[in-house]
Amino acid sequence: MKNNLKVLLTEEQIQKRVKELAAQITLDYSSVDNSIRRPVFICTLKGAVYFFADLTKNIKRPIMLDFAKLSSYRNGTVSGDMEMQSDITTDIEGRDVIIVEDIIDSGKTLKFFVELLKKRNPKSIKICCFLDKKERREVDMEADYVGFDIPCGFVVGYGLDYAEKYRELPYLAEILDPSKA
Ligand code: IMP
Ligand code: MG
């Protein structure tokens, strides 16, 4: 139902912004001695998959990649208790960690993940999110790098889904009527 989708960000706009973010992160981590301890970029599956791929390809320094799958017992668009479905395999002790997330909504998913990773004694943890819905925040959680601030509606595409649909779209769109999606 294409006419139920309103394009918010085109593929070109997304690609341009992702390159800007990668350039900023490359600069910010340029003093890290990557030959000894490469920063670990963690992709939160599944939503961040395209953002993670495009971002990390444009980091002009040696890094490591890892993947985690978190899930909240979601009831439609309301997030509940959190669970780690699939953990990273990298030992992050003493390393710089950059969590790459698709979207921060209530902030609960990231808060849970950051608290969990902190117990493993990384040198630092930063958050890079593609989208930020600031008005929806329920817990204290801010990203260090934000692709785009967006309003409250439910968005899909570029990895983000509605009931596992629309992830493969190369652009970002808002669902106008979720009951018809
Ligand atoms: P939070 O824990 O409420 O911050 O929820 C974050 C997670 O909810 C994201 O990682 C997404 O998986 C999902 N989510 C929140 N808003 C949207 C949206 O507009 N579209 C698709 N997924 C969303
Ligand atoms: Mg997510």
mmCIF file of C-alpha atoms and ligand atoms in Angstrom:
data_model
loop_
_atom_site.group_PDB
_atom_site.id
_atom_site.type_symbol
_atom_site.label_atom_id
_atom_site.label_comp_id
_atom_site.label_asym_id
_atom_site.label_seq_id
_atom_site.Cartn_x
_atom_site.Cartn_y
_atom_site.Cartn_z
ATOM 1 C CA MET A 1 0.000 0.000 0.000
ATOM 2 C CA LYS A 2 2.351 2.674 -1.282
ATOM 3 C CA ASN A 3 -0.202 5.471 -0.848
ATOM 4 C CA ASN A 4 -0.231 4.796 2.886
ATOM 5 C CA LEU A 5 3.439 5.854 2.992
ATOM 6 C CA LYS A 6 4.691 9.420 3.025
ATOM 7 C CA VAL A 7 8.371 9.799 2.156
ATOM 8 C CA LEU A 8 10.205 11.739 4.878
ATOM 9 C CA LEU A 9 13.814 11.222 3.790
ATOM 10 C CA THR A 10 14.997 10.283 0.312
ATOM 11 C CA GLU A 11 17.794 7.817 -0.343
ATOM 12 C CA GLU A 12 20.057 10.732 -1.365
ATOM 13 C CA GLN A 13 19.354 12.688 1.827
ATOM 14 C CA ILE A 14 20.068 9.614 3.947
ATOM 15 C CA GLN A 15 23.309 8.732 2.156
ATOM 16 C CA LYS A 16 24.593 12.308 2.420
ATOM 17 C CA ARG A 17 23.888 12.511 6.158
ATOM 18 C CA VAL A 18 25.379 9.085 6.906
ATOM 19 C CA LYS A 19 28.640 10.139 5.226
ATOM 20 C CA GLU A 20 28.690 13.305 7.330
ATOM 21 C CA LEU A 21 28.226 11.278 10.517
ATOM 22 C CA ALA A 22 30.978 8.851 9.511
ATOM 23 C CA ALA A 23 33.346 11.749 8.815
ATOM 24 C CA GLN A 24 32.582 13.244 12.239
ATOM 25 C CA ILE A 25 33.132 9.921 14.028
ATOM 26 C CA THR A 26 36.352 9.287 12.071
ATOM 27 C CA LEU A 27 37.617 12.664 13.254
ATOM 28 C CA ASP A 28 36.526 12.175 16.873
ATOM 29 C CA TYR A 29 38.287 8.821 17.119
ATOM 30 C CA SER A 30 41.414 9.831 15.230
ATOM 31 C CA SER A 31 43.477 9.970 18.414
ATOM 32 C CA VAL A 32 42.591 6.383 19.389
ATOM 33 C CA ASP A 33 45.470 4.008 18.696
ATOM 34 C CA ASN A 34 43.517 1.665 16.445
ATOM 35 C CA SER A 35 46.451 -0.676 15.929
ATOM 36 C CA ILE A 36 46.192 -1.823 19.563
ATOM 37 C CA ARG A 37 42.528 -1.514 20.408
ATOM 38 C CA ARG A 38 40.253 -0.862 17.505
ATOM 39 C CA PRO A 39 36.914 0.733 18.416
ATOM 40 C CA VAL A 40 34.018 -1.737 18.356
ATOM 41 C CA PHE A 41 30.937 -0.723 16.394
ATOM 42 C CA ILE A 42 27.883 -2.665 17.550
ATOM 43 C CA CYS A 43 24.867 -3.016 15.275
ATOM 44 C CA THR A 44 21.522 -3.451 16.982
ATOM 45 C CA LEU A 45 19.584 -5.906 14.835
ATOM 46 C CA LYS A 46 17.566 -5.816 12.817
ATOM 47 C CA GLY A 47 16.582 -2.190 12.356
ATOM 48 C CA ALA A 48 20.062 -0.652 12.227
ATOM 49 C CA VAL A 49 21.406 -3.012 9.579
ATOM 50 C CA TYR A 50 21.573 -0.634 6.578
ATOM 51 C CA PHE A 51 22.585 2.355 8.672
ATOM 52 C CA PHE A 52 25.351 0.282 10.253
ATOM 53 C CA ALA A 53 26.607 -0.987 6.887
ATOM 54 C CA ASP A 54 26.634 2.459 5.258
ATOM 55 C CA LEU A 55 28.155 4.125 8.323
ATOM 56 C CA THR A 56 30.958 1.667 9.011
ATOM 57 C CA LYS A 57 32.007 1.533 5.335
ATOM 58 C CA ASN A 58 32.716 5.229 5.597
ATOM 59 C CA ILE A 59 34.781 5.163 8.808
ATOM 60 C CA LYS A 60 38.286 5.776 7.540
ATOM 61 C CA ARG A 61 40.066 3.951 10.372
ATOM 62 C CA PRO A 62 40.500 0.306 11.403
ATOM 63 C CA ILE A 63 37.522 -0.794 13.495
ATOM 64 C CA MET A 64 35.731 -3.945 14.619
ATOM 65 C CA LEU A 65 32.140 -4.890 13.904
ATOM 66 C CA ASP A 66 29.760 -6.814 16.113
ATOM 67 C CA PHE A 67 26.036 -7.471 16.327
ATOM 68 C CA ALA A 68 23.441 -7.734 19.065
ATOM 69 C CA LYS A 69 19.748 -8.423 19.023
ATOM 70 C CA LEU A 70 17.631 -6.926 21.735
ATOM 71 C CA SER A 71 13.937 -7.220 21.928
ATOM 72 C CA SER A 72 11.298 -5.629 23.984
ATOM 73 C CA TYR A 73 8.074 -7.469 24.447
ATOM 74 C CA ARG A 74 6.393 -5.016 22.173
ATOM 75 C CA ASN A 75 2.705 -4.574 22.049
ATOM 76 C CA GLY A 76 2.190 -2.619 18.841
ATOM 77 C CA THR A 77 4.198 0.539 19.357
ATOM 78 C CA VAL A 78 4.474 0.354 23.159
ATOM 79 C CA SER A 79 7.731 -1.017 24.555
ATOM 80 C CA GLY A 80 7.806 -3.249 27.607
ATOM 81 C CA ASP A 81 10.456 -5.440 29.280
ATOM 82 C CA MET A 82 13.752 -5.925 27.493
ATOM 83 C CA GLU A 83 15.658 -9.078 26.676
ATOM 84 C CA MET A 84 18.982 -9.821 24.938
ATOM 85 C CA GLN A 85 18.210 -12.341 22.201
ATOM 86 C CA SER A 86 21.693 -12.508 20.738
ATOM 87 C CA ASP A 87 24.845 -11.160 22.381
ATOM 88 C CA ILE A 88 28.027 -9.701 20.874
ATOM 89 C CA THR A 89 31.058 -11.995 20.811
ATOM 90 C CA THR A 90 33.788 -9.342 21.184
ATOM 91 C CA ASP A 91 35.473 -8.778 24.562
ATOM 92 C CA ILE A 92 34.914 -5.024 24.957
ATOM 93 C CA GLU A 93 36.917 -4.560 28.163
ATOM 94 C CA GLY A 94 39.145 -1.500 27.747
ATOM 95 C CA ARG A 95 37.800 -0.745 24.279
ATOM 96 C CA ASP A 96 35.899 2.181 22.821
ATOM 97 C CA VAL A 97 32.388 1.073 21.953
ATOM 98 C CA ILE A 98 29.999 2.777 19.562
ATOM 99 C CA ILE A 99 26.447 1.468 19.623
ATOM 100 C CA VAL A 100 24.715 1.946 16.282
ATOM 101 C CA GLU A 101 20.941 2.049 16.669
ATOM 102 C CA ASP A 102 18.104 2.689 14.236
ATOM 103 C CA ILE A 103 15.874 4.911 16.333
ATOM 104 C CA ILE A 104 15.508 6.163 19.893
ATOM 105 C CA ASP A 105 11.901 6.349 20.922
ATOM 106 C CA SER A 106 11.173 5.928 24.659
ATOM 107 C CA GLY A 107 14.906 5.320 25.176
ATOM 108 C CA LYS A 108 14.299 2.113 27.137
ATOM 109 C CA THR A 109 16.005 -0.252 24.685
ATOM 110 C CA LEU A 110 19.234 1.717 24.643
ATOM 111 C CA LYS A 111 19.230 2.331 28.378
ATOM 112 C CA PHE A 112 18.980 -1.408 28.964
ATOM 113 C CA PHE A 113 21.774 -2.140 26.475
ATOM 114 C CA VAL A 114 24.131 0.564 27.756
ATOM 115 C CA GLU A 115 23.725 -0.588 31.379
ATOM 116 C CA LEU A 116 24.450 -4.154 30.308
ATOM 117 C CA LEU A 117 27.591 -3.223 28.331
ATOM 118 C CA LYS A 118 28.913 -0.958 31.099
ATOM 119 C CA LYS A 119 29.272 -4.005 33.366
ATOM 120 C CA ARG A 120 31.894 -5.338 30.919
ATOM 121 C CA ASN A 121 34.192 -2.368 31.593
ATOM 122 C CA PRO A 122 34.651 -0.784 28.182
ATOM 123 C CA LYS A 123 36.865 2.299 27.980
ATOM 124 C CA SER A 124 33.975 4.330 26.616
ATOM 125 C CA ILE A 125 30.477 3.903 25.211
ATOM 126 C CA LYS A 126 28.960 6.252 22.668
ATOM 127 C CA ILE A 127 25.669 6.063 20.851
ATOM 128 C CA CYS A 128 25.092 6.793 17.197
ATOM 129 C CA CYS A 129 21.458 6.638 16.144
ATOM 130 C CA PHE A 130 19.966 7.149 12.732
ATOM 131 C CA LEU A 131 16.752 8.716 14.015
ATOM 132 C CA ASP A 132 15.735 10.455 17.209
ATOM 133 C CA LYS A 133 12.154 10.928 18.369
ATOM 134 C CA LYS A 134 13.034 13.269 21.216
ATOM 135 C CA GLU A 135 9.465 14.095 22.226
ATOM 136 C CA ARG A 136 8.739 10.455 23.033
ATOM 137 C CA ARG A 137 11.481 9.990 25.615
ATOM 138 C CA GLU A 138 10.472 8.244 28.859
ATOM 139 C CA VAL A 139 13.940 7.690 30.336
ATOM 140 C CA ASP A 140 17.092 9.790 30.419
ATOM 141 C CA MET A 141 18.958 8.718 27.272
ATOM 142 C CA GLU A 142 20.657 10.884 24.661
ATOM 143 C CA ALA A 143 22.693 9.860 21.629
ATOM 144 C CA ASP A 144 26.147 11.301 20.926
ATOM 145 C CA TYR A 145 25.528 11.255 17.171
ATOM 146 C CA VAL A 146 22.097 11.674 15.584
ATOM 147 C CA GLY A 147 21.298 11.311 11.894
ATOM 148 C CA PHE A 148 17.945 13.068 11.896
ATOM 149 C CA ASP A 149 15.454 14.322 14.467
ATOM 150 C CA ILE A 150 11.974 13.229 13.458
ATOM 151 C CA PRO A 151 8.446 13.857 14.754
ATOM 152 C CA CYS A 152 6.293 11.303 16.552
ATOM 153 C CA GLY A 153 4.725 9.250 13.741
ATOM 154 C CA PHE A 154 5.656 5.634 13.002
ATOM 155 C CA VAL A 155 8.371 5.394 10.353
ATOM 156 C CA VAL A 156 9.583 2.548 8.141
ATOM 157 C CA GLY A 157 12.252 1.830 5.556
ATOM 158 C CA TYR A 158 16.061 1.869 5.544
ATOM 159 C CA GLY A 159 15.953 -1.103 7.941
ATOM 160 C CA LEU A 160 12.995 -0.047 10.059
ATOM 161 C CA ASP A 161 9.882 -2.178 9.970
ATOM 162 C CA TYR A 162 6.239 -2.318 10.803
ATOM 163 C CA ALA A 163 5.517 -5.964 11.707
ATOM 164 C CA GLU A 164 8.568 -7.019 9.606
ATOM 165 C CA LYS A 165 7.367 -5.102 6.546
ATOM 166 C CA TYR A 166 9.040 -2.268 4.609
ATOM 167 C CA ARG A 167 12.611 -2.797 5.942
ATOM 168 C CA GLU A 168 14.024 -3.098 2.422
ATOM 169 C CA LEU A 169 12.941 0.360 1.254
ATOM 170 C CA PRO A 170 16.024 2.531 0.567
ATOM 171 C CA TYR A 171 14.212 5.639 1.839
ATOM 172 C CA LEU A 172 12.404 6.541 5.075
ATOM 173 C CA ALA A 173 8.634 6.911 5.099
ATOM 174 C CA GLU A 174 5.934 7.560 7.633
ATOM 175 C CA ILE A 175 2.996 5.193 7.847
ATOM 176 C CA LEU A 176 -0.069 7.377 7.576
ATOM 177 C CA ASP A 177 -2.599 4.814 8.752
ATOM 178 C CA PRO A 178 -1.055 1.863 10.666
ATOM 179 C CA SER A 179 -4.364 -0.023 10.619
ATOM 180 C CA LYS A 180 -3.985 -0.307 6.810
ATOM 181 C CA ALA A 181 -0.255 -1.156 6.791
HETATM 182 P P1 IMP B 1 12.582 2.497 22.566
HETATM 183 O O1 IMP B 1 13.068 1.438 23.505
HETATM 184 O O2 IMP B 1 11.180 2.919 22.910
HETATM 185 O O3 IMP B 1 13.519 3.673 22.448
HETATM 186 O O4 IMP B 1 12.385 1.817 21.175
HETATM 187 C C1 IMP B 1 13.377 1.705 20.260
HETATM 188 C C2 IMP B 1 13.049 0.602 19.287
HETATM 189 O O5 IMP B 1 11.661 0.615 18.919
HETATM 190 C C3 IMP B 1 13.789 0.839 18.016
HETATM 191 O O6 IMP B 1 15.053 0.207 18.055
HETATM 192 C C4 IMP B 1 12.869 0.266 16.974
HETATM 193 O O7 IMP B 1 13.119 -1.108 16.818
HETATM 194 C C5 IMP B 1 11.489 0.459 17.540
HETATM 195 N N1 IMP B 1 10.817 1.667 17.011
HETATM 196 C C6 IMP B 1 10.494 2.783 17.697
HETATM 197 N N2 IMP B 1 9.895 3.691 16.896
HETATM 198 C C7 IMP B 1 9.843 3.117 15.672
HETATM 199 C C8 IMP B 1 9.329 3.573 14.391
HETATM 200 O O8 IMP B 1 8.807 4.686 14.208
HETATM 201 N N3 IMP B 1 9.478 2.693 13.371
HETATM 202 C C9 IMP B 1 10.043 1.477 13.495
HETATM 203 N N4 IMP B 1 10.542 1.023 14.658
HETATM 204 C C10 IMP B 1 10.435 1.835 15.744
HETATM 205 MG MG MG B 2 16.037 -1.218 17.058
#
